[in-house]
């Protein structure tokens, strides 16, 4: 049964509440829902109803296509000058013995480890320290591009840029222009958390504000560049805080069109200052994906980050508005494993990602960072690659001479 037929059946249900029916009709007509209707979806929408609406939008935009990429992460340090209450990853400078600080050479050696491998993106994000300043990152980006020009550099969040530019006495516009000239090609979505100051002041009071986060992305978009956006949900915020957060993103996207993907990030409560806050259920996670897809009508893509929520929930999310599951990662990130995520050593081969997508009857597409299609894996034959692995040339121990 098609997603459109399922929506028509829902609309014909005589027991559907009038306010929910009105939202469903808007979805059918591709009309924008209001702030209050977004809150209503959280308060009154059941899982089946939300899934029907979100899947209709997802399939209207993308059909069965489900995207992933081949990527790896560099995390320069887990030491940080900021003290975010939800963070299990970072350590304050006074806890230096529990952390790591990579040098420029360390990071370039990570890049070189992937020479000859078909990765398309390096994702760079970590803690904030004084030595990782404007000069350092400009040199790093230039060195990566000099070594491997086709590798897409997606790097640093507004939390890092705000600190770097303030230290360098630069405006956001000046700083982002320098980053672009150095080789930065897109920005990840991290550091957004919850924009509203009522929540942000309690969980991340000392880093950039929600307004500053949005301003930095706007300056990046003005340069004709693309970025992602996130929301950390499932802790002390209310439903309306989530909608406020998405509404701010939707308004900026109306102005710039620079966002590619929205990634809801589930709060994990292991080993942080908010460990007393219970985590959301999988049902709530799926509802959140669905409402994100419904509310953010001007975002092309909704991503579930498999390394954070695990493989099974990722598969389920593909029926609730999600059309992207991130990348291979290759066990190069510790941010969510340190917070207690299901994936303690996040890495999947391309074949594993393809199989994960196919097992829920979706169409796997390898993309680059900007969503250009690299390979359609729907009918792809992996046997040739497997044979290459099987036939490894062995050293000649005894050469026979004539």
Short mmCIF file of C-alpha atoms in Angstrom, two decimals:
data_model
loop_
_atom_site.label_atom_id
_atom_site.label_comp_id
_atom_site.label_asym_id
_atom_site.label_seq_id
_atom_site.Cartn_x
_atom_site.Cartn_y
_atom_site.Cartn_z
CA UNK A 1 0.00 0.00 0.00
CA UNK A 2 1.41 3.38 -0.99
CA UNK A 3 2.07 6.14 1.54
CA UNK A 4 -0.53 8.29 -0.23
CA UNK A 5 -3.18 5.59 0.12
CA UNK A 6 -2.37 5.19 3.81
CA UNK A 7 -2.83 8.93 4.30
CA UNK A 8 -6.19 8.84 2.48
CA UNK A 9 -7.36 5.99 4.73
CA UNK A 10 -6.31 8.02 7.79
CA UNK A 11 -8.23 11.06 6.55
CA UNK A 12 -11.33 8.93 6.04
CA UNK A 13 -11.28 7.66 9.64
CA UNK A 14 -14.46 9.03 11.30
CA UNK A 15 -12.84 8.70 14.75
CA UNK A 16 -9.88 10.97 13.93
CA UNK A 17 -10.04 14.15 16.04
CA UNK A 18 -10.83 17.27 13.96
CA UNK A 19 -7.60 19.07 14.89
CA UNK A 20 -5.49 16.05 13.90
CA UNK A 21 -7.51 15.63 10.71
CA UNK A 22 -6.82 19.26 9.83
CA UNK A 23 -3.07 18.69 10.21
CA UNK A 24 -3.27 15.53 8.10
CA UNK A 25 -5.10 17.47 5.38
CA UNK A 26 -2.36 20.09 5.43
CA UNK A 27 0.24 17.37 4.97
CA UNK A 28 -1.70 15.97 2.01
CA UNK A 29 -1.80 19.44 0.46
CA UNK A 30 1.89 20.15 1.27
CA UNK A 31 0.78 23.10 3.43
CA UNK A 32 2.83 24.34 6.38
CA UNK A 33 1.67 23.53 9.90
CA UNK A 34 1.76 26.15 12.64
CA UNK A 35 3.76 26.31 15.87
CA UNK A 36 0.72 25.32 17.94
CA UNK A 37 -0.03 22.43 15.59
CA UNK A 38 3.54 21.22 16.05
CA UNK A 39 3.07 21.13 19.82
CA UNK A 40 -0.28 19.40 19.31
CA UNK A 41 1.42 16.61 17.38
CA UNK A 42 3.58 15.85 20.42
CA UNK A 43 0.63 16.04 22.80
CA UNK A 44 -2.05 14.16 20.84
CA UNK A 45 -0.49 12.36 17.86
CA UNK A 46 -0.13 8.62 18.34
CA UNK A 47 2.68 6.65 16.74
CA UNK A 48 0.66 5.27 13.84
CA UNK A 49 -0.82 8.65 12.95
CA UNK A 50 2.57 10.41 13.03
CA UNK A 51 4.24 7.65 11.05
CA UNK A 52 1.60 7.87 8.33
CA UNK A 53 2.08 11.62 7.92
CA UNK A 54 5.87 11.53 8.10
CA UNK A 55 6.24 8.60 5.72
CA UNK A 56 3.95 10.32 3.20
CA UNK A 57 6.26 13.37 3.21
CA UNK A 58 9.38 11.20 3.09
CA UNK A 59 8.18 9.18 0.12
CA UNK A 60 6.88 12.26 -1.69
CA UNK A 61 10.33 13.82 -1.40
CA UNK A 62 12.55 10.78 -1.83
CA UNK A 63 10.54 7.66 -2.63
CA UNK A 64 12.34 4.70 -1.08
CA UNK A 65 15.80 6.22 -1.49
CA UNK A 66 17.81 6.00 1.74
CA UNK A 67 21.17 7.71 1.80
CA UNK A 68 24.51 6.99 3.46
CA UNK A 69 28.11 7.97 2.83
CA UNK A 70 31.61 6.65 3.39
CA UNK A 71 33.17 8.83 6.04
CA UNK A 72 35.47 8.95 9.01
CA UNK A 73 35.81 11.30 11.99
CA UNK A 74 38.67 13.20 13.53
CA UNK A 75 38.13 14.34 17.11
CA UNK A 76 41.04 16.66 17.93
CA UNK A 77 40.46 16.61 21.69
CA UNK A 78 37.92 15.73 24.34
CA UNK A 79 39.24 18.46 26.62
CA UNK A 80 37.10 21.57 26.69
CA UNK A 81 36.86 24.99 28.29
CA UNK A 82 33.06 24.57 28.46
CA UNK A 83 31.13 22.57 31.03
CA UNK A 84 27.97 21.24 29.35
CA UNK A 85 25.90 19.27 31.84
CA UNK A 86 24.73 16.64 29.32
CA UNK A 87 28.18 15.86 27.91
CA UNK A 88 29.78 12.49 28.67
CA UNK A 89 32.58 13.08 26.18
CA UNK A 90 34.45 16.17 27.30
CA UNK A 91 36.79 16.69 30.21
CA UNK A 92 37.69 20.04 31.72
CA UNK A 93 41.27 21.21 31.41
CA UNK A 94 41.90 20.32 35.06
CA UNK A 95 41.09 16.70 34.08
CA UNK A 96 43.78 16.64 31.38
CA UNK A 97 44.98 13.19 32.41
CA UNK A 98 41.63 11.72 31.27
CA UNK A 99 41.73 13.26 27.83
CA UNK A 100 43.59 13.42 24.54
CA UNK A 101 44.98 16.28 22.46
CA UNK A 102 45.92 15.45 18.88
CA UNK A 103 48.66 17.36 17.10
CA UNK A 104 48.45 18.54 13.50
CA UNK A 105 50.57 15.56 12.46
CA UNK A 106 48.32 13.17 14.40
CA UNK A 107 45.30 14.42 12.47
CA UNK A 108 47.02 14.30 9.10
CA UNK A 109 48.15 10.74 9.85
CA UNK A 110 44.50 9.80 10.40
CA UNK A 111 43.67 11.26 6.99
CA UNK A 112 46.59 9.39 5.39
CA UNK A 113 45.36 6.13 6.89
CA UNK A 114 42.50 6.33 4.39
CA UNK A 115 44.69 6.83 1.33
CA UNK A 116 43.44 4.56 -1.44
CA UNK A 117 40.14 3.90 0.34
CA UNK A 118 36.85 5.14 -1.18
CA UNK A 119 35.91 7.55 1.61
CA UNK A 120 34.44 10.89 0.56
CA UNK A 121 34.22 12.89 3.80
CA UNK A 122 36.22 13.72 6.90
CA UNK A 123 34.08 14.97 9.79
CA UNK A 124 36.05 17.04 12.31
CA UNK A 125 34.58 18.08 15.65
CA UNK A 126 35.73 17.99 19.26
CA UNK A 127 36.33 19.98 22.39
CA UNK A 128 37.31 23.66 22.60
CA UNK A 129 40.85 24.55 23.69
CA UNK A 130 42.95 27.71 23.17
CA UNK A 131 45.65 26.02 21.08
CA UNK A 132 43.12 24.92 18.47
CA UNK A 133 42.81 28.44 17.15
CA UNK A 134 42.18 30.13 13.81
CA UNK A 135 45.73 29.58 12.55
CA UNK A 136 45.70 25.91 13.56
CA UNK A 137 42.46 25.03 11.78
CA UNK A 138 43.26 27.04 8.68
CA UNK A 139 46.56 25.19 8.37
CA UNK A 140 44.84 21.85 9.03
CA UNK A 141 42.16 22.37 6.39
CA UNK A 142 44.74 23.51 3.84
CA UNK A 143 46.95 20.51 4.59
CA UNK A 144 44.07 18.04 4.21
CA UNK A 145 43.05 19.53 0.87
CA UNK A 146 46.68 19.61 -0.33
CA UNK A 147 47.04 15.92 0.52
CA UNK A 148 43.68 14.76 -0.87
CA UNK A 149 41.84 17.46 -2.73
CA UNK A 150 38.67 15.42 -3.37
CA UNK A 151 38.10 14.64 0.33
CA UNK A 152 35.24 16.81 1.58
CA UNK A 153 36.09 18.69 4.78
CA UNK A 154 33.03 18.97 7.05
CA UNK A 155 34.29 20.55 10.21
CA UNK A 156 33.58 22.31 13.48
CA UNK A 157 30.38 23.62 15.02
CA UNK A 158 29.41 27.20 15.89
CA UNK A 159 30.50 26.43 19.45
CA UNK A 160 34.07 26.07 18.20
CA UNK A 161 33.87 28.88 15.65
CA UNK A 162 32.39 31.33 18.18
CA UNK A 163 35.36 30.73 20.50
CA UNK A 164 37.93 30.81 17.68
CA UNK A 165 36.63 34.03 16.11
CA UNK A 166 36.25 35.79 19.46
CA UNK A 167 39.86 34.91 20.33
CA UNK A 168 41.00 36.16 16.90
CA UNK A 169 38.88 39.34 17.22
CA UNK A 170 37.01 38.56 13.99
CA UNK A 171 33.37 38.93 13.09
CA UNK A 172 31.46 35.78 12.20
CA UNK A 173 31.35 36.89 8.55
CA UNK A 174 35.11 37.48 8.42
CA UNK A 175 35.88 34.21 10.17
CA UNK A 176 33.65 32.03 8.01
CA UNK A 177 35.13 33.58 4.86
CA UNK A 178 38.63 32.64 6.04
CA UNK A 179 37.47 29.09 6.83
CA UNK A 180 36.05 28.71 3.33
CA UNK A 181 39.27 30.00 1.78
CA UNK A 182 41.26 27.49 3.88
CA UNK A 183 39.27 24.52 2.53
CA UNK A 184 36.21 24.13 4.74
CA UNK A 185 33.38 22.83 2.55
CA UNK A 186 30.46 22.30 4.92
CA UNK A 187 29.51 22.50 8.58
CA UNK A 188 28.08 19.72 10.75
CA UNK A 189 25.03 20.44 12.87
CA UNK A 190 26.36 19.96 16.38
CA UNK A 191 26.25 22.36 19.30
CA UNK A 192 22.63 23.39 18.69
CA UNK A 193 21.31 21.48 21.75
CA UNK A 194 18.09 23.41 22.60
CA UNK A 195 18.03 27.03 21.46
CA UNK A 196 15.65 28.49 24.03
CA UNK A 197 17.53 30.18 26.86
CA UNK A 198 15.28 28.63 29.56
CA UNK A 199 16.85 25.25 28.79
CA UNK A 200 20.19 26.27 27.31
CA UNK A 201 21.07 28.27 30.41
CA UNK A 202 20.63 25.14 32.51
CA UNK A 203 22.48 22.62 30.35
CA UNK A 204 25.09 24.66 28.44
CA UNK A 205 25.22 28.13 29.96
CA UNK A 206 28.79 29.09 29.10
CA UNK A 207 28.97 28.42 25.36
CA UNK A 208 27.49 30.27 22.40
CA UNK A 209 23.81 31.13 22.59
CA UNK A 210 21.14 29.75 20.31
CA UNK A 211 21.05 33.09 18.49
CA UNK A 212 24.82 33.01 17.94
CA UNK A 213 24.62 29.42 16.65
CA UNK A 214 22.05 30.52 14.08
CA UNK A 215 24.04 33.63 13.13
CA UNK A 216 27.17 31.61 12.33
CA UNK A 217 25.22 29.23 10.10
CA UNK A 218 23.57 32.19 8.41
CA UNK A 219 26.95 33.75 7.59
CA UNK A 220 28.10 30.42 6.18
CA UNK A 221 24.97 30.15 4.05
CA UNK A 222 25.54 33.69 2.73
CA UNK A 223 28.79 32.40 1.24
CA UNK A 224 26.75 29.91 -0.79
CA UNK A 225 27.75 26.99 1.43
CA UNK A 226 25.73 24.22 3.08
CA UNK A 227 25.41 22.94 6.62
CA UNK A 228 23.44 20.57 8.85
CA UNK A 229 21.38 21.18 11.98
CA UNK A 230 20.70 19.14 15.12
CA UNK A 231 18.55 19.20 18.24
CA UNK A 232 19.43 17.46 21.51
CA UNK A 233 16.09 16.19 22.80
CA UNK A 234 14.75 14.03 25.60
CA UNK A 235 16.12 15.64 28.77
CA UNK A 236 14.60 18.60 30.66
CA UNK A 237 12.95 20.41 27.75
CA UNK A 238 9.21 20.59 27.09
CA UNK A 239 7.56 19.80 23.78
CA UNK A 240 7.18 23.48 22.98
CA UNK A 241 10.94 23.97 23.42
CA UNK A 242 11.48 21.39 20.68
CA UNK A 243 9.03 23.14 18.36
CA UNK A 244 10.59 26.52 19.17
CA UNK A 245 13.97 25.04 18.21
CA UNK A 246 12.66 23.66 14.92
CA UNK A 247 10.80 26.87 14.23
CA UNK A 248 14.01 28.89 14.51
CA UNK A 249 15.64 26.51 12.03
CA UNK A 250 12.66 26.67 9.69
CA UNK A 251 12.74 30.48 9.69
CA UNK A 252 16.47 30.58 8.93
CA UNK A 253 16.00 28.01 6.17
CA UNK A 254 13.28 30.20 4.66
CA UNK A 255 15.84 33.02 4.45
CA UNK A 256 18.90 31.12 3.23
CA UNK A 257 18.04 27.62 2.02
CA UNK A 258 21.47 26.56 3.28
CA UNK A 259 20.54 23.64 5.53
CA UNK A 260 20.68 20.16 4.04
CA UNK A 261 19.81 17.82 6.86
CA UNK A 262 18.21 17.83 10.30
CA UNK A 263 19.49 15.28 12.81
CA UNK A 264 17.57 14.79 16.08
CA UNK A 265 20.10 13.68 18.71
CA UNK A 266 18.84 11.58 21.62
CA UNK A 267 20.09 12.56 25.08
CA UNK A 268 22.08 9.70 26.61
CA UNK A 269 22.56 9.76 30.39
CA UNK A 270 25.68 7.70 31.07
CA UNK A 271 28.55 9.35 32.97
CA UNK A 272 27.43 12.96 32.81
CA UNK A 273 26.00 15.59 35.16
CA UNK A 274 22.44 14.76 34.09
CA UNK A 275 22.58 11.02 34.78
CA UNK A 276 19.51 11.33 37.00
CA UNK A 277 17.40 12.31 33.96
CA UNK A 278 15.79 9.23 32.36
CA UNK A 279 16.20 8.66 28.64
CA UNK A 280 13.28 8.72 26.22
CA UNK A 281 11.72 5.50 24.95
CA UNK A 282 12.11 4.22 21.40
CA UNK A 283 8.45 5.12 20.79
CA UNK A 284 9.20 8.73 21.77
CA UNK A 285 12.29 8.69 19.56
CA UNK A 286 10.23 7.60 16.55
CA UNK A 287 7.57 10.22 17.29
CA UNK A 288 10.28 12.87 17.41
CA UNK A 289 11.67 11.83 14.02
CA UNK A 290 8.19 11.93 12.55
CA UNK A 291 7.32 15.36 13.94
CA UNK A 292 10.67 16.70 12.74
CA UNK A 293 9.84 15.52 9.23
CA UNK A 294 6.36 17.07 9.37
CA UNK A 295 7.40 20.43 10.86
CA UNK A 296 10.58 21.04 8.87
CA UNK A 297 8.86 21.22 5.50
CA UNK A 298 11.73 23.20 3.94
CA UNK A 299 14.47 20.70 4.89
CA UNK A 300 15.26 18.12 2.24
CA UNK A 301 16.59 15.42 4.56
CA UNK A 302 16.02 13.99 8.03
CA UNK A 303 18.84 11.83 9.37
CA UNK A 304 18.92 9.23 12.12
CA UNK A 305 22.46 8.75 13.35
CA UNK A 306 22.82 4.99 13.63
CA UNK A 307 25.89 5.22 15.87
CA UNK A 308 23.76 6.99 18.48
CA UNK A 309 20.48 5.04 18.44
CA UNK A 310 21.61 1.59 17.27
CA UNK A 311 20.84 -0.38 14.14
CA UNK A 312 17.34 -1.64 14.94
CA UNK A 313 15.94 1.76 15.90
CA UNK A 314 17.62 3.19 12.80
CA UNK A 315 15.75 0.69 10.64
CA UNK A 316 12.47 1.59 12.37
CA UNK A 317 13.11 5.28 11.83
CA UNK A 318 13.01 4.80 8.07
CA UNK A 319 9.23 4.43 8.39
CA UNK A 320 8.95 7.66 10.39
CA UNK A 321 10.26 10.28 8.00
CA UNK A 322 13.99 9.47 8.02
CA UNK A 323 15.77 9.09 4.67
CA UNK A 324 19.45 9.23 5.72
CA UNK A 325 21.42 7.15 8.23
CA UNK A 326 24.88 8.83 8.12
CA UNK A 327 27.96 6.83 7.16
CA UNK A 328 30.45 4.03 7.69
CA UNK A 329 32.30 6.01 10.46
CA UNK A 330 34.90 3.22 10.95
CA UNK A 331 34.99 3.45 14.77
CA UNK A 332 36.45 6.97 14.62
CA UNK A 333 34.06 8.70 17.05
CA UNK A 334 33.71 8.36 20.81
CA UNK A 335 31.10 11.07 21.42
CA UNK A 336 28.10 8.76 21.78
CA UNK A 337 29.81 5.55 22.84
CA UNK A 338 31.09 7.40 25.92
CA UNK A 339 27.50 8.46 26.65
CA UNK A 340 26.22 4.88 26.65
CA UNK A 341 24.92 4.42 23.10
CA UNK A 342 24.18 0.94 21.78
CA UNK A 343 27.15 1.14 19.40
CA UNK A 344 30.28 1.08 21.55
CA UNK A 345 32.59 0.71 18.52
CA UNK A 346 30.61 2.32 15.70
CA UNK A 347 31.72 1.00 12.33
CA UNK A 348 29.87 -0.59 9.45
CA UNK A 349 31.11 -1.74 6.08
CA UNK A 350 29.34 -0.47 3.00
CA UNK A 351 27.74 -3.90 2.57
CA UNK A 352 26.45 -3.86 6.16
CA UNK A 353 24.88 -0.45 5.63
CA UNK A 354 23.33 -1.57 2.36
CA UNK A 355 21.94 -4.72 3.98
CA UNK A 356 20.54 -2.74 6.92
CA UNK A 357 18.62 -0.52 4.50
CA UNK A 358 17.47 -3.35 2.23
CA UNK A 359 16.17 -5.44 5.13
CA UNK A 360 13.39 -2.88 5.63
CA UNK A 361 12.64 -2.66 1.90
CA UNK A 362 14.31 0.67 1.28
CA UNK A 363 16.59 1.62 -1.62
CA UNK A 364 20.24 2.20 -0.56
CA UNK A 365 22.07 5.11 -2.18
CA UNK A 366 25.65 6.09 -1.45
CA UNK A 367 25.90 9.88 -1.53
CA UNK A 368 28.60 12.44 -1.12
CA UNK A 369 28.31 15.13 1.56
CA UNK A 370 26.20 17.36 -0.69
CA UNK A 371 23.82 14.52 -1.62
CA UNK A 372 25.13 13.89 -5.09
CA UNK A 373 24.59 10.19 -5.89
CA UNK A 374 27.79 8.15 -6.05
CA UNK A 375 26.45 4.58 -6.28
CA UNK A 376 22.99 3.05 -6.45
CA UNK A 377 23.29 -0.10 -4.35
CA UNK A 378 19.82 -1.49 -4.96
CA UNK A 379 21.03 -4.13 -7.40
CA UNK A 380 24.73 -3.96 -6.59
CA UNK A 381 26.74 -7.21 -6.67
CA UNK A 382 29.29 -7.35 -3.84
CA UNK A 383 30.69 -10.71 -4.93
CA UNK A 384 33.46 -9.13 -7.03
CA UNK A 385 34.68 -7.12 -4.03
CA UNK A 386 34.52 -10.20 -1.81
CA UNK A 387 36.64 -12.18 -4.29
CA UNK A 388 39.26 -9.45 -4.25
CA UNK A 389 39.51 -9.87 -0.49
CA UNK A 390 39.71 -13.66 -0.77
CA UNK A 391 42.65 -13.72 -3.21
CA UNK A 392 45.47 -12.03 -1.34
CA UNK A 393 48.92 -12.39 -2.91
CA UNK A 394 51.35 -14.17 -0.59
CA UNK A 395 55.10 -13.57 -0.41
CA UNK A 396 57.35 -15.89 -2.42
CA UNK A 397 59.44 -17.85 0.06
CA UNK A 398 61.55 -19.94 -2.31
CA UNK A 399 62.11 -18.62 -5.81
CA UNK A 400 62.98 -21.34 -8.35
CA UNK A 401 65.69 -20.25 -10.77
CA UNK A 402 66.37 -21.95 -14.09
#
